[in-house]
């Protein structure tokens, strides 16, 4: 069939701006708005359509660590220190402190722009999680009130309207392919139009990279590739790949965890099965006989009421619960159902179910309707779809699968960059090791969730604006020409390989050579194999149109990131539990010196690694104070 | 001069959305909302060209101005089971 869009392959265009934001998810939008508010000329590039793009384009249900909200009883510093210790100091304390300090400001911004952050219609009047004066709705720990339930489906239209109002120029369907630098300083980005194939040099004085994190590394299915990962299909870590190629420093890239979400086989649609975690906390769970599975406090005492599931233990100031925190240490452990093995010993029968019907009405409505409904990928895929299938939360029980609550059954080698994985190394300005290149959201190491994305985006956008008071850096036109050739070449490979074959080969290679247990020999074999894919197979890929070209550019980026993961894994010689990193040839003598951030970068094909101590960011409050842009 | 672009439907074992030709007004808002670009504008309704690349976010249905013009379903293997309380106690 004939392509319905204009064909501009081979054409080169140029655009100029002060601040270029790459990626139109939450962090990118907040960065663009913050820079535009400072009076800068801002361009934002988005690979998809702007209306509902990003991981939270269709919504999000809870905003964590909003420690300055009027009801919160935990200070930003207390929260940041708790996370630091909980994550064994592989925690992004810079990002988390900014999140804890600025989250409430961002929420109020969203409200001013037209988003809904309160129960303005009094739907939850009288509920234990509602503050009657402010109409704010809290989640998880109803006592300390640091996490808010929000109406995230309303956010995106409001945010986009605000960007347009401020004159941000939005280039949709534009894939950023290449980071352009001059003397290790940002000069711009190459953009590829995903419909016309036009290539544009976006000249910028400073950049904010907001392209989330790599995916489709270990998990890939050629038949239904869109279900391979948790995040949007085309969100595969291009920011990481372009940064790595340009010499940027990354950290914690050796961290990966056993898969949790990949709905092509071993798990179900996110939030769509019976469970009592995250969005579904604290659903009542029953076994196949209808016997309720008890919740216990951190000391193992059985909780008798639903209300107690939302309260800290006696003498405990607050508990940690939500996105990235799964099984916190004793100090911050909240109420939880008994461990699975114990339940089996006690004679509970599979399968288990989530039973919202026996919960108080307000709690039921908060889970089914507010959380499931407002959370990403739930409004249509879970809430509407299940309702249409006849699901009634006051009558029905929703099944849980597998042997745990996640309704997933992954193998050790089926891994994901999940649970606060690695990313771009940065300083207090959220500036990367490349001058005037800032980053936000899940591009940053050990990041997670919507509140983190918005607050880090805003912070990075302000700093990018300050740094844009300078001249443009020169662009190396020879490099642009070579990139142009690389990006379009697959159009000439008529009998070449399908991109899916190479993505499948990468995922199998990574499962084989960089799986749950690593060692020098397999990692080196993995590097050889990935290098051979890059040299021998990548040039063979074929495309008939710009859509397929984008898929090929992505596979190229996945190869780049896979190499970085293998190299980082090779550099770390000793096991590390906090990094879920295990070796068969572990060298315990390295344990002490390696208890730090492994920083990796590449220059002229030479890999450079070094260790940066935990808490390299110094005093947290002082760091924030001295780097805050008013 | 570059050659002309062509495309064809890339088949997949599952398709997430279906259009009701009688209801769809052909406004293509779904085409613009899809961040993966799995849809192409069509004669009567948009066409799902890359069904396998869908990540099942439902943005197309959210942005559709006509109730019921697009129906969404999960692959059969991902249709989680639910039962009534009475059934459980039988």
Short mmCIF file of N, CA, C and O in Angstrom, two decimals, chain B:
data_model
loop_
_atom_site.label_atom_id
_atom_site.label_comp_id
_atom_site.label_asym_id
_atom_site.label_seq_id
_atom_site.Cartn_x
_atom_site.Cartn_y
_atom_site.Cartn_z
N UNK B 1 17.29 10.77 -5.13
CA UNK B 1 15.86 10.62 -4.76
C UNK B 1 15.65 9.26 -4.10
O UNK B 1 16.06 8.23 -4.64
N UNK B 2 15.05 9.32 -2.94
CA UNK B 2 14.77 8.07 -2.23
C UNK B 2 13.57 7.37 -2.87
O UNK B 2 12.70 8.01 -3.44
N UNK B 3 13.54 6.08 -2.69
CA UNK B 3 12.40 5.33 -3.26
C UNK B 3 11.12 5.61 -2.46
O UNK B 3 11.17 6.11 -1.33
N UNK B 4 9.99 5.26 -3.07
CA UNK B 4 8.70 5.47 -2.40
C UNK B 4 8.55 4.53 -1.21
O UNK B 4 9.02 3.40 -1.25
N UNK B 5 7.88 5.03 -0.19
CA UNK B 5 7.60 4.17 0.96
C UNK B 5 6.38 3.30 0.66
O UNK B 5 5.43 3.76 0.03
N UNK B 6 6.43 2.08 1.16
CA UNK B 6 5.25 1.21 1.07
C UNK B 6 5.00 0.61 2.44
O UNK B 6 5.87 0.68 3.32
N UNK B 7 3.85 0.04 2.63
CA UNK B 7 3.59 -0.69 3.88
C UNK B 7 2.54 -1.75 3.65
O UNK B 7 1.79 -1.69 2.67
N UNK B 8 2.53 -2.70 4.54
CA UNK B 8 1.50 -3.74 4.51
C UNK B 8 1.20 -4.14 5.93
O UNK B 8 2.03 -3.92 6.84
N UNK B 9 0.05 -4.70 6.14
CA UNK B 9 -0.33 -5.10 7.49
C UNK B 9 0.60 -6.23 7.95
O UNK B 9 0.78 -7.22 7.25
N UNK B 10 1.18 -6.05 9.13
CA UNK B 10 2.06 -7.07 9.69
C UNK B 10 1.22 -7.93 10.63
O UNK B 10 0.77 -7.46 11.67
N UNK B 11 0.95 -9.14 10.25
CA UNK B 11 0.00 -9.93 11.03
C UNK B 11 0.58 -10.31 12.39
O UNK B 11 1.80 -10.41 12.57
N UNK B 12 -0.33 -10.52 13.32
CA UNK B 12 0.05 -10.87 14.69
C UNK B 12 -1.04 -11.81 15.19
O UNK B 12 -2.17 -11.76 14.70
N UNK B 13 -0.71 -12.65 16.16
CA UNK B 13 -1.72 -13.61 16.63
C UNK B 13 -2.82 -12.94 17.46
O UNK B 13 -3.84 -13.56 17.73
N UNK B 14 -2.61 -11.69 17.85
CA UNK B 14 -3.68 -11.00 18.58
C UNK B 14 -3.85 -9.59 18.05
O UNK B 14 -2.89 -8.97 17.58
N UNK B 15 -5.08 -9.11 18.10
CA UNK B 15 -5.37 -7.73 17.71
C UNK B 15 -6.19 -7.11 18.85
O UNK B 15 -7.21 -7.66 19.25
N UNK B 16 -5.72 -5.98 19.35
CA UNK B 16 -6.32 -5.42 20.57
C UNK B 16 -7.59 -4.62 20.33
O UNK B 16 -8.46 -4.56 21.19
N UNK B 17 -7.70 -3.98 19.16
CA UNK B 17 -8.87 -3.12 18.96
C UNK B 17 -9.57 -3.42 17.64
O UNK B 17 -8.95 -3.84 16.67
N UNK B 18 -10.88 -3.18 17.66
CA UNK B 18 -11.69 -3.35 16.45
C UNK B 18 -12.56 -2.12 16.27
O UNK B 18 -13.06 -1.56 17.25
N UNK B 19 -12.76 -1.74 15.02
CA UNK B 19 -13.59 -0.57 14.72
C UNK B 19 -14.98 -1.00 14.29
O UNK B 19 -15.13 -1.97 13.56
N UNK B 20 -15.96 -0.26 14.76
CA UNK B 20 -17.34 -0.47 14.29
C UNK B 20 -17.56 0.52 13.15
O UNK B 20 -17.64 1.74 13.38
N UNK B 21 -17.64 -0.01 11.95
CA UNK B 21 -17.75 0.86 10.76
C UNK B 21 -18.96 1.77 10.81
O UNK B 21 -18.94 2.87 10.25
N UNK B 22 -20.04 1.29 11.45
CA UNK B 22 -21.27 2.10 11.50
C UNK B 22 -21.12 3.27 12.46
O UNK B 22 -21.78 4.29 12.30
N UNK B 23 -20.28 3.10 13.47
CA UNK B 23 -20.15 4.17 14.47
C UNK B 23 -18.97 5.11 14.19
O UNK B 23 -19.04 6.30 14.49
N UNK B 24 -17.88 4.58 13.69
CA UNK B 24 -16.66 5.40 13.48
C UNK B 24 -16.95 6.52 12.49
O UNK B 24 -17.55 6.29 11.44
N UNK B 25 -16.52 7.73 12.84
CA UNK B 25 -16.74 8.87 11.95
C UNK B 25 -15.47 9.22 11.16
O UNK B 25 -15.42 10.22 10.45
N UNK B 26 -14.44 8.38 11.34
CA UNK B 26 -13.21 8.58 10.55
C UNK B 26 -12.44 9.84 10.89
O UNK B 26 -11.77 10.41 10.04
N UNK B 27 -12.53 10.28 12.14
CA UNK B 27 -11.85 11.53 12.51
C UNK B 27 -10.34 11.35 12.72
O UNK B 27 -9.60 12.31 12.80
N UNK B 28 -9.92 10.08 12.86
CA UNK B 28 -8.49 9.75 13.02
C UNK B 28 -7.86 10.27 14.31
O UNK B 28 -6.64 10.34 14.41
N UNK B 29 -8.69 10.61 15.29
CA UNK B 29 -8.10 11.05 16.56
C UNK B 29 -7.31 9.91 17.22
O UNK B 29 -6.30 10.14 17.88
N UNK B 30 -7.78 8.70 17.04
CA UNK B 30 -7.08 7.53 17.60
C UNK B 30 -5.71 7.37 16.95
O UNK B 30 -4.74 7.01 17.61
N UNK B 31 -5.65 7.64 15.64
CA UNK B 31 -4.38 7.52 14.92
C UNK B 31 -3.36 8.48 15.54
O UNK B 31 -2.20 8.14 15.76
N UNK B 32 -3.84 9.67 15.87
CA UNK B 32 -2.95 10.68 16.44
C UNK B 32 -2.62 10.42 17.91
O UNK B 32 -1.56 10.81 18.40
N UNK B 33 -3.53 9.75 18.62
CA UNK B 33 -3.30 9.50 20.05
C UNK B 33 -2.33 8.34 20.28
O UNK B 33 -1.64 8.29 21.29
N UNK B 34 -2.30 7.40 19.35
CA UNK B 34 -1.47 6.21 19.57
C UNK B 34 0.00 6.60 19.57
O UNK B 34 0.52 7.12 18.58
N UNK B 35 0.69 6.35 20.69
CA UNK B 35 2.09 6.77 20.73
C UNK B 35 3.01 5.82 19.99
O UNK B 35 4.16 6.14 19.71
N UNK B 36 2.50 4.65 19.64
CA UNK B 36 3.34 3.70 18.90
C UNK B 36 3.12 3.87 17.40
O UNK B 36 3.89 3.37 16.59
N UNK B 37 2.02 4.51 17.02
CA UNK B 37 1.67 4.65 15.60
C UNK B 37 1.34 3.28 14.99
O UNK B 37 1.80 2.97 13.89
N UNK B 38 0.54 2.47 15.67
CA UNK B 38 0.17 1.16 15.10
C UNK B 38 -0.97 1.31 14.08
O UNK B 38 -1.27 0.38 13.36
N UNK B 39 -1.59 2.50 14.06
CA UNK B 39 -2.73 2.71 13.17
C UNK B 39 -2.35 3.57 11.98
O UNK B 39 -1.45 4.39 12.05
N UNK B 40 -3.09 3.37 10.91
CA UNK B 40 -2.96 4.23 9.73
C UNK B 40 -4.34 4.72 9.35
O UNK B 40 -5.32 3.99 9.53
N UNK B 41 -4.42 5.95 8.81
CA UNK B 41 -5.73 6.42 8.37
C UNK B 41 -6.26 5.49 7.28
O UNK B 41 -5.48 5.01 6.45
N UNK B 42 -7.56 5.22 7.29
CA UNK B 42 -8.14 4.33 6.29
C UNK B 42 -9.32 4.99 5.58
O UNK B 42 -9.62 6.16 5.85
N UNK B 43 -9.99 4.25 4.70
CA UNK B 43 -11.12 4.82 3.96
C UNK B 43 -12.30 5.12 4.88
O UNK B 43 -12.75 6.26 4.98
N UNK B 44 -12.81 4.08 5.54
CA UNK B 44 -13.95 4.30 6.44
C UNK B 44 -13.50 4.47 7.88
O UNK B 44 -13.96 5.34 8.60
N UNK B 45 -12.61 3.58 8.29
CA UNK B 45 -12.09 3.64 9.66
C UNK B 45 -10.57 3.54 9.56
O UNK B 45 -10.06 3.07 8.54
N UNK B 46 -9.88 3.94 10.60
CA UNK B 46 -8.43 3.70 10.61
C UNK B 46 -8.15 2.19 10.56
O UNK B 46 -9.02 1.39 10.91
N UNK B 47 -6.97 1.84 10.12
CA UNK B 47 -6.59 0.42 10.02
C UNK B 47 -5.47 0.11 11.01
O UNK B 47 -4.55 0.91 11.17
N UNK B 48 -5.59 -1.06 11.63
CA UNK B 48 -4.52 -1.50 12.54
C UNK B 48 -3.47 -2.21 11.69
O UNK B 48 -3.68 -3.32 11.22
N UNK B 49 -2.35 -1.55 11.50
CA UNK B 49 -1.33 -2.09 10.60
C UNK B 49 -0.26 -2.89 11.35
O UNK B 49 0.24 -3.88 10.86
N UNK B 50 0.05 -2.43 12.55
CA UNK B 50 1.06 -3.15 13.35
C UNK B 50 0.45 -3.61 14.67
O UNK B 50 0.83 -3.14 15.76
N UNK B 51 -0.52 -4.54 14.62
CA UNK B 51 -1.24 -4.93 15.84
C UNK B 51 -0.32 -5.48 16.94
O UNK B 51 -0.57 -5.27 18.12
N UNK B 52 0.75 -6.15 16.52
CA UNK B 52 1.65 -6.75 17.52
C UNK B 52 2.39 -5.73 18.35
O UNK B 52 2.87 -6.03 19.45
N UNK B 53 2.48 -4.50 17.84
CA UNK B 53 3.24 -3.47 18.56
C UNK B 53 2.39 -2.72 19.59
O UNK B 53 2.91 -1.89 20.34
N UNK B 54 1.10 -3.01 19.63
CA UNK B 54 0.22 -2.35 20.60
C UNK B 54 0.66 -2.71 22.02
O UNK B 54 0.94 -3.86 22.31
N UNK B 55 0.70 -1.72 22.90
CA UNK B 55 1.08 -2.02 24.30
C UNK B 55 -0.15 -1.98 25.23
O UNK B 55 -0.03 -1.93 26.43
N UNK B 56 -1.32 -1.95 24.64
CA UNK B 56 -2.58 -2.08 25.38
C UNK B 56 -2.76 -0.99 26.44
O UNK B 56 -3.08 -1.26 27.58
N UNK B 57 -2.58 0.27 26.02
CA UNK B 57 -2.78 1.37 26.96
C UNK B 57 -4.20 1.92 26.89
O UNK B 57 -4.68 2.53 27.84
N UNK B 58 -4.87 1.72 25.75
CA UNK B 58 -6.24 2.20 25.63
C UNK B 58 -6.39 3.67 25.30
O UNK B 58 -7.50 4.22 25.33
N UNK B 59 -5.29 4.35 24.94
CA UNK B 59 -5.36 5.79 24.64
C UNK B 59 -6.29 6.05 23.45
O UNK B 59 -7.01 7.05 23.42
N UNK B 60 -6.30 5.14 22.48
CA UNK B 60 -7.15 5.32 21.29
C UNK B 60 -8.62 5.38 21.69
O UNK B 60 -9.38 6.21 21.19
N UNK B 61 -9.00 4.50 22.61
CA UNK B 61 -10.40 4.47 23.06
C UNK B 61 -10.70 5.71 23.92
O UNK B 61 -11.76 6.33 23.79
N UNK B 62 -9.74 6.08 24.75
CA UNK B 62 -9.91 7.27 25.60
C UNK B 62 -10.17 8.53 24.78
O UNK B 62 -10.95 9.38 25.16
N UNK B 63 -9.46 8.65 23.66
CA UNK B 63 -9.55 9.87 22.86
C UNK B 63 -10.66 9.81 21.82
O UNK B 63 -10.95 10.81 21.16
N UNK B 64 -11.29 8.67 21.67
CA UNK B 64 -12.35 8.51 20.66
C UNK B 64 -13.60 9.27 21.09
O UNK B 64 -14.08 9.09 22.21
N UNK B 65 -14.15 10.12 20.19
CA UNK B 65 -15.32 10.91 20.58
C UNK B 65 -16.64 10.12 20.54
O UNK B 65 -17.65 10.59 21.05
N UNK B 66 -16.63 8.93 19.93
CA UNK B 66 -17.88 8.17 19.78
C UNK B 66 -17.83 6.90 20.62
O UNK B 66 -17.02 6.00 20.36
N UNK B 67 -18.70 6.83 21.61
CA UNK B 67 -18.77 5.65 22.47
C UNK B 67 -19.04 4.39 21.62
O UNK B 67 -19.97 4.37 20.82
N UNK B 68 -18.20 3.42 21.79
CA UNK B 68 -18.42 2.14 21.10
C UNK B 68 -17.85 2.04 19.69
O UNK B 68 -17.93 0.99 19.06
N UNK B 69 -17.26 3.11 19.18
CA UNK B 69 -16.69 3.03 17.84
C UNK B 69 -15.45 2.14 17.82
O UNK B 69 -15.16 1.48 16.82
N UNK B 70 -14.72 2.13 18.94
CA UNK B 70 -13.56 1.24 19.05
C UNK B 70 -13.80 0.30 20.23
O UNK B 70 -14.14 0.75 21.32
N UNK B 71 -13.68 -0.98 19.98
CA UNK B 71 -13.76 -1.91 21.13
C UNK B 71 -12.38 -2.49 21.40
O UNK B 71 -11.59 -2.73 20.49
N UNK B 72 -12.08 -2.66 22.67
CA UNK B 72 -10.75 -3.08 23.13
C UNK B 72 -10.87 -4.44 23.80
O UNK B 72 -11.79 -4.68 24.57
N UNK B 73 -9.97 -5.33 23.48
CA UNK B 73 -9.93 -6.60 24.22
C UNK B 73 -8.50 -7.08 24.41
O UNK B 73 -7.62 -6.83 23.60
N UNK B 74 -8.30 -7.77 25.54
CA UNK B 74 -7.00 -8.37 25.81
C UNK B 74 -6.89 -9.68 25.05
O UNK B 74 -7.89 -10.33 24.77
N UNK B 75 -5.65 -10.11 24.77
CA UNK B 75 -5.49 -11.45 24.21
C UNK B 75 -6.17 -12.47 25.13
O UNK B 75 -6.18 -12.28 26.36
N UNK B 76 -6.69 -13.52 24.54
CA UNK B 76 -7.40 -14.54 25.32
C UNK B 76 -6.58 -15.02 26.52
O UNK B 76 -7.10 -15.19 27.62
N UNK B 77 -5.30 -15.21 26.31
CA UNK B 77 -4.44 -15.74 27.39
C UNK B 77 -4.32 -14.76 28.57
O UNK B 77 -3.93 -15.15 29.66
N UNK B 78 -4.63 -13.48 28.31
CA UNK B 78 -4.48 -12.47 29.37
C UNK B 78 -5.81 -12.08 30.00
O UNK B 78 -5.89 -11.08 30.71
N UNK B 79 -6.85 -12.84 29.69
CA UNK B 79 -8.16 -12.48 30.27
C UNK B 79 -8.28 -13.13 31.65
O UNK B 79 -8.61 -14.31 31.78
N UNK B 80 -7.98 -12.34 32.65
CA UNK B 80 -7.95 -12.84 34.02
C UNK B 80 -9.35 -13.30 34.44
O UNK B 80 -10.36 -12.72 34.06
N UNK B 81 -9.37 -14.32 35.28
CA UNK B 81 -10.64 -14.93 35.67
C UNK B 81 -11.19 -14.27 36.92
O UNK B 81 -10.46 -13.95 37.85
N UNK B 82 -12.50 -14.07 36.91
CA UNK B 82 -13.16 -13.67 38.16
C UNK B 82 -14.41 -14.50 38.35
O UNK B 82 -15.00 -14.99 37.38
N UNK B 83 -14.79 -14.71 39.60
CA UNK B 83 -15.97 -15.53 39.89
C UNK B 83 -16.78 -14.85 40.98
O UNK B 83 -16.27 -14.01 41.72
N UNK B 84 -18.04 -15.23 41.07
CA UNK B 84 -18.87 -14.63 42.12
C UNK B 84 -18.57 -15.33 43.44
O UNK B 84 -18.08 -16.46 43.47
N UNK B 85 -18.88 -14.66 44.50
CA UNK B 85 -18.64 -15.22 45.84
C UNK B 85 -19.42 -16.52 46.04
O UNK B 85 -18.93 -17.45 46.65
N UNK B 86 -20.64 -16.55 45.49
CA UNK B 86 -21.49 -17.75 45.65
C UNK B 86 -20.82 -18.97 45.00
O UNK B 86 -20.79 -20.04 45.57
N UNK B 87 -20.27 -18.74 43.81
CA UNK B 87 -19.59 -19.84 43.11
C UNK B 87 -18.46 -20.41 43.95
O UNK B 87 -18.24 -21.61 43.98
N UNK B 88 -17.74 -19.52 44.61
CA UNK B 88 -16.60 -19.94 45.42
C UNK B 88 -17.04 -20.84 46.57
O UNK B 88 -16.40 -21.83 46.89
N UNK B 89 -18.16 -20.50 47.17
CA UNK B 89 -18.59 -21.23 48.36
C UNK B 89 -19.34 -22.53 48.05
O UNK B 89 -19.74 -23.24 48.95
N UNK B 90 -19.52 -22.81 46.75
CA UNK B 90 -20.23 -24.04 46.38
C UNK B 90 -19.39 -25.26 46.69
O UNK B 90 -18.19 -25.25 46.45
#
